[in-house]
PDB file of C-alpha atoms and ligand atoms in Angstrom:
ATOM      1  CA  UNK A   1       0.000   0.000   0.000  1.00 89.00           C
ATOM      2  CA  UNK A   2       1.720   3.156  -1.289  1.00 95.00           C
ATOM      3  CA  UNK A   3       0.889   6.483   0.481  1.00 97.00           C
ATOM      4  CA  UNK A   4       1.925  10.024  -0.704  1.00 98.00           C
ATOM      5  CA  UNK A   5       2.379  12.891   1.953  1.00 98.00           C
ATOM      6  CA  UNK A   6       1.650  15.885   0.611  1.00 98.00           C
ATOM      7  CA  UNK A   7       3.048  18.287   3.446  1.00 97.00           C
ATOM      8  CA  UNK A   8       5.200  21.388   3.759  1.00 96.00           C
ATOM      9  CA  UNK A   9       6.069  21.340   7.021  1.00 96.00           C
ATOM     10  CA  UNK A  10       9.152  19.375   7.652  1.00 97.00           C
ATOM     11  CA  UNK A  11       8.906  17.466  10.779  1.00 96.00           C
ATOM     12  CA  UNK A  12       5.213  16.626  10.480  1.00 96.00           C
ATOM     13  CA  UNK A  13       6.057  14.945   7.359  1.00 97.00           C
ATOM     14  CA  UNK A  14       8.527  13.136   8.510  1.00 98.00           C
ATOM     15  CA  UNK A  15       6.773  11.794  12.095  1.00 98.00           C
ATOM     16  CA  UNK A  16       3.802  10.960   9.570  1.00 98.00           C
ATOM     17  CA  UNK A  17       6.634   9.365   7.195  1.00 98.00           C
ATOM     18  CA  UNK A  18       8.276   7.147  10.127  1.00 98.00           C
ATOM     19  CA  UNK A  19       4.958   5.775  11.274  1.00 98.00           C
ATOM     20  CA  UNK A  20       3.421   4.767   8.641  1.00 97.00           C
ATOM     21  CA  UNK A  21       6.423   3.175   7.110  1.00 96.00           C
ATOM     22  CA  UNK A  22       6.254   1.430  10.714  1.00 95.00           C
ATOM     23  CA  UNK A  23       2.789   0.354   9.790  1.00 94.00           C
ATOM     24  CA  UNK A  24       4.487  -1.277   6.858  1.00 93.00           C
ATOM     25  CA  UNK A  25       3.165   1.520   4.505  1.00 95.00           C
ATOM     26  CA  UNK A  26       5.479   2.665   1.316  1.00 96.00           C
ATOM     27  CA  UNK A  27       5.073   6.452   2.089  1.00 98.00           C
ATOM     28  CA  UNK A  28       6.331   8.537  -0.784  1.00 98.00           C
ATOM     29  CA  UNK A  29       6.487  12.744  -0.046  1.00 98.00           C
ATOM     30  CA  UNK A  30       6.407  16.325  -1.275  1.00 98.00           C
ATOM     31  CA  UNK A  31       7.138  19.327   0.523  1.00 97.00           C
ATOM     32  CA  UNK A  32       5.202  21.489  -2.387  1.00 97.00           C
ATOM     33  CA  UNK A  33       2.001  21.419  -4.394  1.00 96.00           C
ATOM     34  CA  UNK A  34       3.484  21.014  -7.385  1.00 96.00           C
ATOM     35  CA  UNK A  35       5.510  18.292  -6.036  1.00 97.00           C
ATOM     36  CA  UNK A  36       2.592  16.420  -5.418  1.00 97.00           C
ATOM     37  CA  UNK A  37       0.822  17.158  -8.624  1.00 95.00           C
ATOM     38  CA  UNK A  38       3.863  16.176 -10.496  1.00 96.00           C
ATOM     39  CA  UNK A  39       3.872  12.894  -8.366  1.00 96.00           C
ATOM     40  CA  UNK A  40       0.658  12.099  -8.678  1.00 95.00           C
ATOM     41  CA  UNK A  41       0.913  12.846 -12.698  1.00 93.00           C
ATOM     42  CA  UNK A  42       3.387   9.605 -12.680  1.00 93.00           C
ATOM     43  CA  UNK A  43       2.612   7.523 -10.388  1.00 94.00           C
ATOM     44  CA  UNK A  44       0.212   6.056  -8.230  1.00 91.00           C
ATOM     45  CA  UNK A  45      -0.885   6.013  -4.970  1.00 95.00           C
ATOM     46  CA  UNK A  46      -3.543   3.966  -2.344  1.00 93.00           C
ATOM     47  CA  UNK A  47      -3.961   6.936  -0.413  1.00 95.00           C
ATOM     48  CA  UNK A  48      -3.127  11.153  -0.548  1.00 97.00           C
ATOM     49  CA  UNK A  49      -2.315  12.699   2.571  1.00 97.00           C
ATOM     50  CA  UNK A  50      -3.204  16.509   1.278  1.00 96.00           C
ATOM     51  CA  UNK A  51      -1.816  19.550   3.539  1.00 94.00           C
ATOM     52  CA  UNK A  52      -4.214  22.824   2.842  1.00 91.00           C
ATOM     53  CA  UNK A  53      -1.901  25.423   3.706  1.00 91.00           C
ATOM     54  CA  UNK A  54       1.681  24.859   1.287  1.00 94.00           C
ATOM     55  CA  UNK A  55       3.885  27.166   0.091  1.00 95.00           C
ATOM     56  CA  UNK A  56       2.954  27.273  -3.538  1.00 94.00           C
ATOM     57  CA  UNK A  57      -0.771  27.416  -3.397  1.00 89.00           C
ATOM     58  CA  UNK A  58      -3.918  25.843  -1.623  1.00 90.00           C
ATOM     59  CA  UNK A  59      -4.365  22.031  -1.470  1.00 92.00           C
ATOM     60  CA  UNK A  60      -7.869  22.542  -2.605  1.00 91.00           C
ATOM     61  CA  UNK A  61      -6.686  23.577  -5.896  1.00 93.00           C
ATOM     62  CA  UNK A  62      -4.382  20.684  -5.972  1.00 94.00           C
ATOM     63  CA  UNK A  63      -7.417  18.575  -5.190  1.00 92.00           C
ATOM     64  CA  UNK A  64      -9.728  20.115  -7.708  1.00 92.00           C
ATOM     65  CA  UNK A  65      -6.687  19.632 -10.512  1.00 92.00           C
ATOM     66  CA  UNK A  66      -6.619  15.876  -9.096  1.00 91.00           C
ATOM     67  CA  UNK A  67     -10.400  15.673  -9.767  1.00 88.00           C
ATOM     68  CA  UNK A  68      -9.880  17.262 -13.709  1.00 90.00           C
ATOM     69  CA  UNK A  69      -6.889  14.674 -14.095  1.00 88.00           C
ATOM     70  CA  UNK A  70      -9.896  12.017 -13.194  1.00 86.00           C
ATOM     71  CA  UNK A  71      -7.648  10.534 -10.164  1.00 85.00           C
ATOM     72  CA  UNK A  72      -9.036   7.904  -8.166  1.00 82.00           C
ATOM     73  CA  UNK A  73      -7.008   7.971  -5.339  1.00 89.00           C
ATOM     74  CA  UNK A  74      -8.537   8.369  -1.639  1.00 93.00           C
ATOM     75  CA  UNK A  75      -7.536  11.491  -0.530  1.00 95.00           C
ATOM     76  CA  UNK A  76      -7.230  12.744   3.786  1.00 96.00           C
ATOM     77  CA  UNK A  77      -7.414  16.107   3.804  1.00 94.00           C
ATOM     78  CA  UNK A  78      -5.526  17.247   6.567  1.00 93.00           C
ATOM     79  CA  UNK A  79      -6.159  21.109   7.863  1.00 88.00           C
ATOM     80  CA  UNK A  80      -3.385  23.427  10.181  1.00 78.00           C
ATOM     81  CA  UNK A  81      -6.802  25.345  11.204  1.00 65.00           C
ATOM     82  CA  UNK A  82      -9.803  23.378  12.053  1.00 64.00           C
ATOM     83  CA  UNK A  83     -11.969  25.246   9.462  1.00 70.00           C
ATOM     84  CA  UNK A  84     -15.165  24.417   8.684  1.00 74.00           C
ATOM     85  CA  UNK A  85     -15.168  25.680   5.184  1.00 80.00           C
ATOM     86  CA  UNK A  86     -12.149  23.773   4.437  1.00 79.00           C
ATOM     87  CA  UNK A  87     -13.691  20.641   5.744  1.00 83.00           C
ATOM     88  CA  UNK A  88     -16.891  21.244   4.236  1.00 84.00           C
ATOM     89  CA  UNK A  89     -15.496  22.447   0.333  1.00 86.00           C
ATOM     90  CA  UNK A  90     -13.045  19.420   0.490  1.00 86.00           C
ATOM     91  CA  UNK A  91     -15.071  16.993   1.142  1.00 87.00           C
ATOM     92  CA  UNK A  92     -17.231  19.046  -1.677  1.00 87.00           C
ATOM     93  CA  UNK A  93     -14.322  18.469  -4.131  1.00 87.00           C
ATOM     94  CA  UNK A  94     -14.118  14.650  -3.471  1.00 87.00           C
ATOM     95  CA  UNK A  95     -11.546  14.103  -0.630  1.00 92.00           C
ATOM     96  CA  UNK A  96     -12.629  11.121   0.972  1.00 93.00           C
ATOM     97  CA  UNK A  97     -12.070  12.173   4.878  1.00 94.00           C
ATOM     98  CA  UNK A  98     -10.822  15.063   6.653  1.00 92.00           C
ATOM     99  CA  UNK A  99      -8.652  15.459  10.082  1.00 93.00           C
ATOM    100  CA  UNK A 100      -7.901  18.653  12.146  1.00 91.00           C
ATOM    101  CA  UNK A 101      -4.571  19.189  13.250  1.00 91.00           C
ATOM    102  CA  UNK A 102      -3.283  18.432  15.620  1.00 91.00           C
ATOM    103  CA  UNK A 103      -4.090  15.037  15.509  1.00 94.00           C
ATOM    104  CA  UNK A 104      -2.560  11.695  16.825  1.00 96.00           C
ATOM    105  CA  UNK A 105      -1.005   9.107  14.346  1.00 97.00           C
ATOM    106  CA  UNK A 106      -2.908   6.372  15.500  1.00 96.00           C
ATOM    107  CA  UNK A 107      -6.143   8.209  14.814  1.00 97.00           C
ATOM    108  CA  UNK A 108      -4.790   8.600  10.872  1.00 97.00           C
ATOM    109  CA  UNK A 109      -3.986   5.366  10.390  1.00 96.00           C
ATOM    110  CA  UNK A 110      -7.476   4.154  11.334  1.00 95.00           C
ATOM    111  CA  UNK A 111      -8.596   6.372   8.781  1.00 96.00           C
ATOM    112  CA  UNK A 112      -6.272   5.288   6.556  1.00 95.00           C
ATOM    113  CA  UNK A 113      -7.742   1.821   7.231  1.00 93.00           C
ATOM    114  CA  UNK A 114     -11.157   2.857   7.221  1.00 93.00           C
ATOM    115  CA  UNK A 115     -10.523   3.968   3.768  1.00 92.00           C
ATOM    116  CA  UNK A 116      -8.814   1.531   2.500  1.00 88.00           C
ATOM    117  CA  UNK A 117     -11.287  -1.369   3.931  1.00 88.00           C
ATOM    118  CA  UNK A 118     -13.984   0.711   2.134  1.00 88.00           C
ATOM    119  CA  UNK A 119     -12.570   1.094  -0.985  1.00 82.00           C
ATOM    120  CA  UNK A 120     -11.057  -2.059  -1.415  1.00 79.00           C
ATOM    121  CA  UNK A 121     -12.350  -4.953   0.756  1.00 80.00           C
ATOM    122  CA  UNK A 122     -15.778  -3.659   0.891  1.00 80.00           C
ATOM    123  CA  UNK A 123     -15.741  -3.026   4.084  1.00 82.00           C
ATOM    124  CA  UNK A 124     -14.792  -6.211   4.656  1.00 86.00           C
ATOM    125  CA  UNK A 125     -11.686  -7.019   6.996  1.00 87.00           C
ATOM    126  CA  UNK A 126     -10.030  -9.625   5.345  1.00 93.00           C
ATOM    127  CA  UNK A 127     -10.249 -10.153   0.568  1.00 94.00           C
ATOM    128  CA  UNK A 128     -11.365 -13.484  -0.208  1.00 95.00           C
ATOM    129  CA  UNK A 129     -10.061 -14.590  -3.860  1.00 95.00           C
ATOM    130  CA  UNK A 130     -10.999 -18.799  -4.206  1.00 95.00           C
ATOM    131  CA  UNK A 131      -9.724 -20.344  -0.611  1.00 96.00           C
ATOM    132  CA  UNK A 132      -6.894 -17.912   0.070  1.00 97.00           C
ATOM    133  CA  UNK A 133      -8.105 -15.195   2.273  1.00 97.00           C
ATOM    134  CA  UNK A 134      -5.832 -12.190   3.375  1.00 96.00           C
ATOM    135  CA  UNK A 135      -6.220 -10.308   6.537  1.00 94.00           C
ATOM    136  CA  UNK A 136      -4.734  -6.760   5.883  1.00 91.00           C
ATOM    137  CA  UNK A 137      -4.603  -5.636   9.265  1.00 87.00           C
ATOM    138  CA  UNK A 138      -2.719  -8.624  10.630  1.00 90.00           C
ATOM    139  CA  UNK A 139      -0.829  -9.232   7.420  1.00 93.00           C
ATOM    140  CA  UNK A 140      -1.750 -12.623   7.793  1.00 96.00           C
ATOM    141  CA  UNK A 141      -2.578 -15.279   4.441  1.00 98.00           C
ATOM    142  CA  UNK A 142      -4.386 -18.332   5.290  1.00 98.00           C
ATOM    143  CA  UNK A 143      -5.375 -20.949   1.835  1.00 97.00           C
ATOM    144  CA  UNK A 144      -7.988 -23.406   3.493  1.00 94.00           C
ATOM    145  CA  UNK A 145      -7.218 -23.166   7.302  1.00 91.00           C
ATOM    146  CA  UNK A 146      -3.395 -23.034   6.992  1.00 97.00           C
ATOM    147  CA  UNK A 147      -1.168 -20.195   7.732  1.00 97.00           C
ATOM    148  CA  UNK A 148       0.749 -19.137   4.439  1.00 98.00           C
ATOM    149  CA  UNK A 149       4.693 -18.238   5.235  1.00 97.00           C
ATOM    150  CA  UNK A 150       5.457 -15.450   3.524  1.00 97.00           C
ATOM    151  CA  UNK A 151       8.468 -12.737   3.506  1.00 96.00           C
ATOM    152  CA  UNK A 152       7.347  -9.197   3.473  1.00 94.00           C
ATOM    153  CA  UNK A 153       7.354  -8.632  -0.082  1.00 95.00           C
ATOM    154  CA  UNK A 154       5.390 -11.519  -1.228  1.00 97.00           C
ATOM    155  CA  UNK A 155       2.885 -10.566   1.240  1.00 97.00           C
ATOM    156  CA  UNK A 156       2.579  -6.931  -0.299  1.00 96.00           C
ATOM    157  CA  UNK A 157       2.768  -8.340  -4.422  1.00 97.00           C
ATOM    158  CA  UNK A 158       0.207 -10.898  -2.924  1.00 97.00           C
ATOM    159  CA  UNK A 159      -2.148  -7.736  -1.337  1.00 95.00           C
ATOM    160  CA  UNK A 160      -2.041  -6.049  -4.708  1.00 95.00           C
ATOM    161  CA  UNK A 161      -3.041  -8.877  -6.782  1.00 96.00           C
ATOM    162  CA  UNK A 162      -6.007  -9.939  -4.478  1.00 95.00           C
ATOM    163  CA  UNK A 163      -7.193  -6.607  -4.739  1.00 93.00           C
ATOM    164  CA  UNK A 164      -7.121  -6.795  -8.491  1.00 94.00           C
ATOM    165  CA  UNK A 165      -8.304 -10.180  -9.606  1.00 94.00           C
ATOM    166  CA  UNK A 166      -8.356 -10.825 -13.211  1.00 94.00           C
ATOM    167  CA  UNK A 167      -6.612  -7.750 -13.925  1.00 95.00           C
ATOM    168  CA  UNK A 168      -3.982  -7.106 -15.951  1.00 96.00           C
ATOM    169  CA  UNK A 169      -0.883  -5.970 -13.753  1.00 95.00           C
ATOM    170  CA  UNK A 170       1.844  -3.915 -15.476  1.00 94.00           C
ATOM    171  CA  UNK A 171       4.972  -5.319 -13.931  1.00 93.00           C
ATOM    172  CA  UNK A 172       6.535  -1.182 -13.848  1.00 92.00           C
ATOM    173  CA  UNK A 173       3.448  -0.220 -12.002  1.00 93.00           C
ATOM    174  CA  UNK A 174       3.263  -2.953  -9.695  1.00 95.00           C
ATOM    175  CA  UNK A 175       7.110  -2.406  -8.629  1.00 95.00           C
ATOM    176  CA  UNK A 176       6.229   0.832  -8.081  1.00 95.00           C
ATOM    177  CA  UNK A 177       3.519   0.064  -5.555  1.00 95.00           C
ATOM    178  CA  UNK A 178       5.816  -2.313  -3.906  1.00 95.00           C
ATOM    179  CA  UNK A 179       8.378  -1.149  -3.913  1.00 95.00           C
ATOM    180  CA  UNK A 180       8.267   2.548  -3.912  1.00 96.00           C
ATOM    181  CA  UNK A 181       8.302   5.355  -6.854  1.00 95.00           C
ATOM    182  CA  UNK A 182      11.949   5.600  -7.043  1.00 93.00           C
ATOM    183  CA  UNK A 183      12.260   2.065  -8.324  1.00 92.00           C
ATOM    184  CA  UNK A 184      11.386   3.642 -11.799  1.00 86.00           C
ATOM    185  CA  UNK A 185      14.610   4.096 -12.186  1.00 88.00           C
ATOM    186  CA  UNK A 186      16.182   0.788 -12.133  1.00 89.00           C
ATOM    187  CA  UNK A 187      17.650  -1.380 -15.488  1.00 88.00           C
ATOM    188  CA  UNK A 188      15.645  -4.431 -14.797  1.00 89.00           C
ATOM    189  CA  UNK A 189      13.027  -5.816 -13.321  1.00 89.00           C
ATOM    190  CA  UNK A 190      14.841  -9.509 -12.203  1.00 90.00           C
ATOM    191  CA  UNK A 191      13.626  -8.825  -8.524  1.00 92.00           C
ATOM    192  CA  UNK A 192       9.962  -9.082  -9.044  1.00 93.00           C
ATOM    193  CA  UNK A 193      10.413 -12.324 -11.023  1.00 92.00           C
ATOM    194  CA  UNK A 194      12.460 -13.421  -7.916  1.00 93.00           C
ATOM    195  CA  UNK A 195       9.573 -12.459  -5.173  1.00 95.00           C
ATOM    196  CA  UNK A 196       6.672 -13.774  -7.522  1.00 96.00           C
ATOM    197  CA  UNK A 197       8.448 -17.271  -8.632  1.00 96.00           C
ATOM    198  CA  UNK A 198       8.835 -17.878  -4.847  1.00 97.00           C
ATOM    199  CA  UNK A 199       5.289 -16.415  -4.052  1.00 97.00           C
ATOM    200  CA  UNK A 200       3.890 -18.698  -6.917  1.00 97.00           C
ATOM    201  CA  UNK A 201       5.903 -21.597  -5.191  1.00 97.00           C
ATOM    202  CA  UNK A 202       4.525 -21.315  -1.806  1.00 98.00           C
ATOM    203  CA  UNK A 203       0.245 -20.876  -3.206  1.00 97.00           C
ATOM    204  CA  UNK A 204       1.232 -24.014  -5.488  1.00 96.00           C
ATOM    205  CA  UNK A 205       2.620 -26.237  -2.786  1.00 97.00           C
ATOM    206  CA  UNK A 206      -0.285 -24.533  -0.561  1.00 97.00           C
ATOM    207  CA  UNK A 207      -2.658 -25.608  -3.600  1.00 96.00           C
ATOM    208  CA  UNK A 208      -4.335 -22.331  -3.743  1.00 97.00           C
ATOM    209  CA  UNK A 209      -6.937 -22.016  -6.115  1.00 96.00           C
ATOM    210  CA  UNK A 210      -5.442 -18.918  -7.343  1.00 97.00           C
ATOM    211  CA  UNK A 211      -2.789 -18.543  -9.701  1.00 96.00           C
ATOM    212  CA  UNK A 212      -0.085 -16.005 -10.972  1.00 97.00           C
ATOM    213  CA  UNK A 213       0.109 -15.180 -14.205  1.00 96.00           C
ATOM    214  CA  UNK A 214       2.910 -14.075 -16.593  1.00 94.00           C
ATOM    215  CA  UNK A 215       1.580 -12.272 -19.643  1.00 93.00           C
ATOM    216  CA  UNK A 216       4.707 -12.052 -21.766  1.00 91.00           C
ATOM    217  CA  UNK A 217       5.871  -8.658 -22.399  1.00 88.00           C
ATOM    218  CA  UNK A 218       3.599  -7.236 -20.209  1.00 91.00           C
ATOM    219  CA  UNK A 219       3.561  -7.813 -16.623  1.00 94.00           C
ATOM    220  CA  UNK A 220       0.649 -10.260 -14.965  1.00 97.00           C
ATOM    221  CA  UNK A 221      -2.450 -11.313 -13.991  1.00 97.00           C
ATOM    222  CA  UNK A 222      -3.989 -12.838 -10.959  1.00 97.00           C
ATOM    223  CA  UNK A 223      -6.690 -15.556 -11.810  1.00 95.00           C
ATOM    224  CA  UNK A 224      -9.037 -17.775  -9.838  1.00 89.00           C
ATOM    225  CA  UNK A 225      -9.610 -21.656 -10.348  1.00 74.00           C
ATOM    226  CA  UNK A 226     -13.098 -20.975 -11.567  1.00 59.00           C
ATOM    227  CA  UNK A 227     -11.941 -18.199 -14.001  1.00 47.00           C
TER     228      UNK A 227
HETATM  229 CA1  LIG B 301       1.270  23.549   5.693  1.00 83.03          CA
END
């Protein structure tokens, strides 16, 4: 789950940074608007945290250029001044949930959770694909009634397949999500291949009824038994 910070102030972003990377989160930042708009231009994200007040203009604007680029990210605005009217218009111009600041970290991340379980498990708290079944908040894998061992990065290629079943995966954009934004820049992509043939190893010998797909020049494709 990738997260972008969209915050001026330096050592707010950076708490916010360190604790959700605790929470196992790639967190990706920008200090400026434009930053963040140039960020979100390339890549994607789960979730936007969006700052009001930055340096180079309102994060209202950025979030009403977000909604003309037709972005579907979930967006927490999150407001220096507990205004009404900021709370009220973003919320107008699609931000998905809205926190005063001061707040604590603990109280993001369940909204970060919140938002996430809504959007993507519908509102369920663990995705079912076949007989694996993934519990996000323990980052636990079970196929049948057995545990699945898994390292941390086949546990977070796993979550973004089950959230996409039957979809194709570009391997670029699903290194970036793992991974983290800057891994655009590498020559090769030999690491993925690594993580997924061992992931694919571990469903087979757990016989999941989902499978892994390569789709040659292209990335991949989570499918179920039945599909
Ligand atoms: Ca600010």
């Amino acid at each position: 789950m990738k997260i972008l910070i969209i915050e001026d102030e330096h050592s707010l972003r950076e708490v916010i940074q360190r604790f959700l990377e605790k929470e196992r989160y790639v967190v990706e930042v920008a200090a400026t608007s434009q930053e963040g708009l140039r960020k979100i231009a390339m890549y994607s994200y789960e979730c936007i945290l969006l700052d009001i007040m930055l340096p180079d203009g309102n994060g209202l604007a950025l979030l009403q250029q977000l909604k003309n680029m037709h972005k579907q990210e979930n967006v927490i605005v999150i407001s220096a001044k507990d205004s009404i009217d900021d709370k009220v218009e973003g919320l107008e111009l699609g931000a998905d949930d809205y926190l005063a600041k001061p707040f604590h970290l603990a109280e993001l991340n369940a909204r970060i959770k919140s938002l996430i379980r809504r959007n993507q498990q519908q509102g369920e708290s663990s995705i079912v694909q076949g007989n694996v079944k993934l519990f996000p908040d323990k980052y636990e894998v079970y196929i049948e009634n057995s545990l699945l061992d898994l390292n941390r990065k086949e546990y977070d290629i796993l979550l973004y397949f089950m959230t996409r079943p039957n979809h194709l995966i570009d391997k670029a954009i699903l290194a970036e999500a793992v991974w983290g934004d800057h891994i655009d820049q590498v020559d090769n992509y030999d690491f993925i291949y690594a993580q997924i043939k061992n992931l694919r190893k571990k469903l087979k010998k757990a016989e999941a009824s989902i499978e892994i797909k390569a789709i040659y020049g292209f990335g991949y494709k989570m499918t179920t038994e039945d599909k």
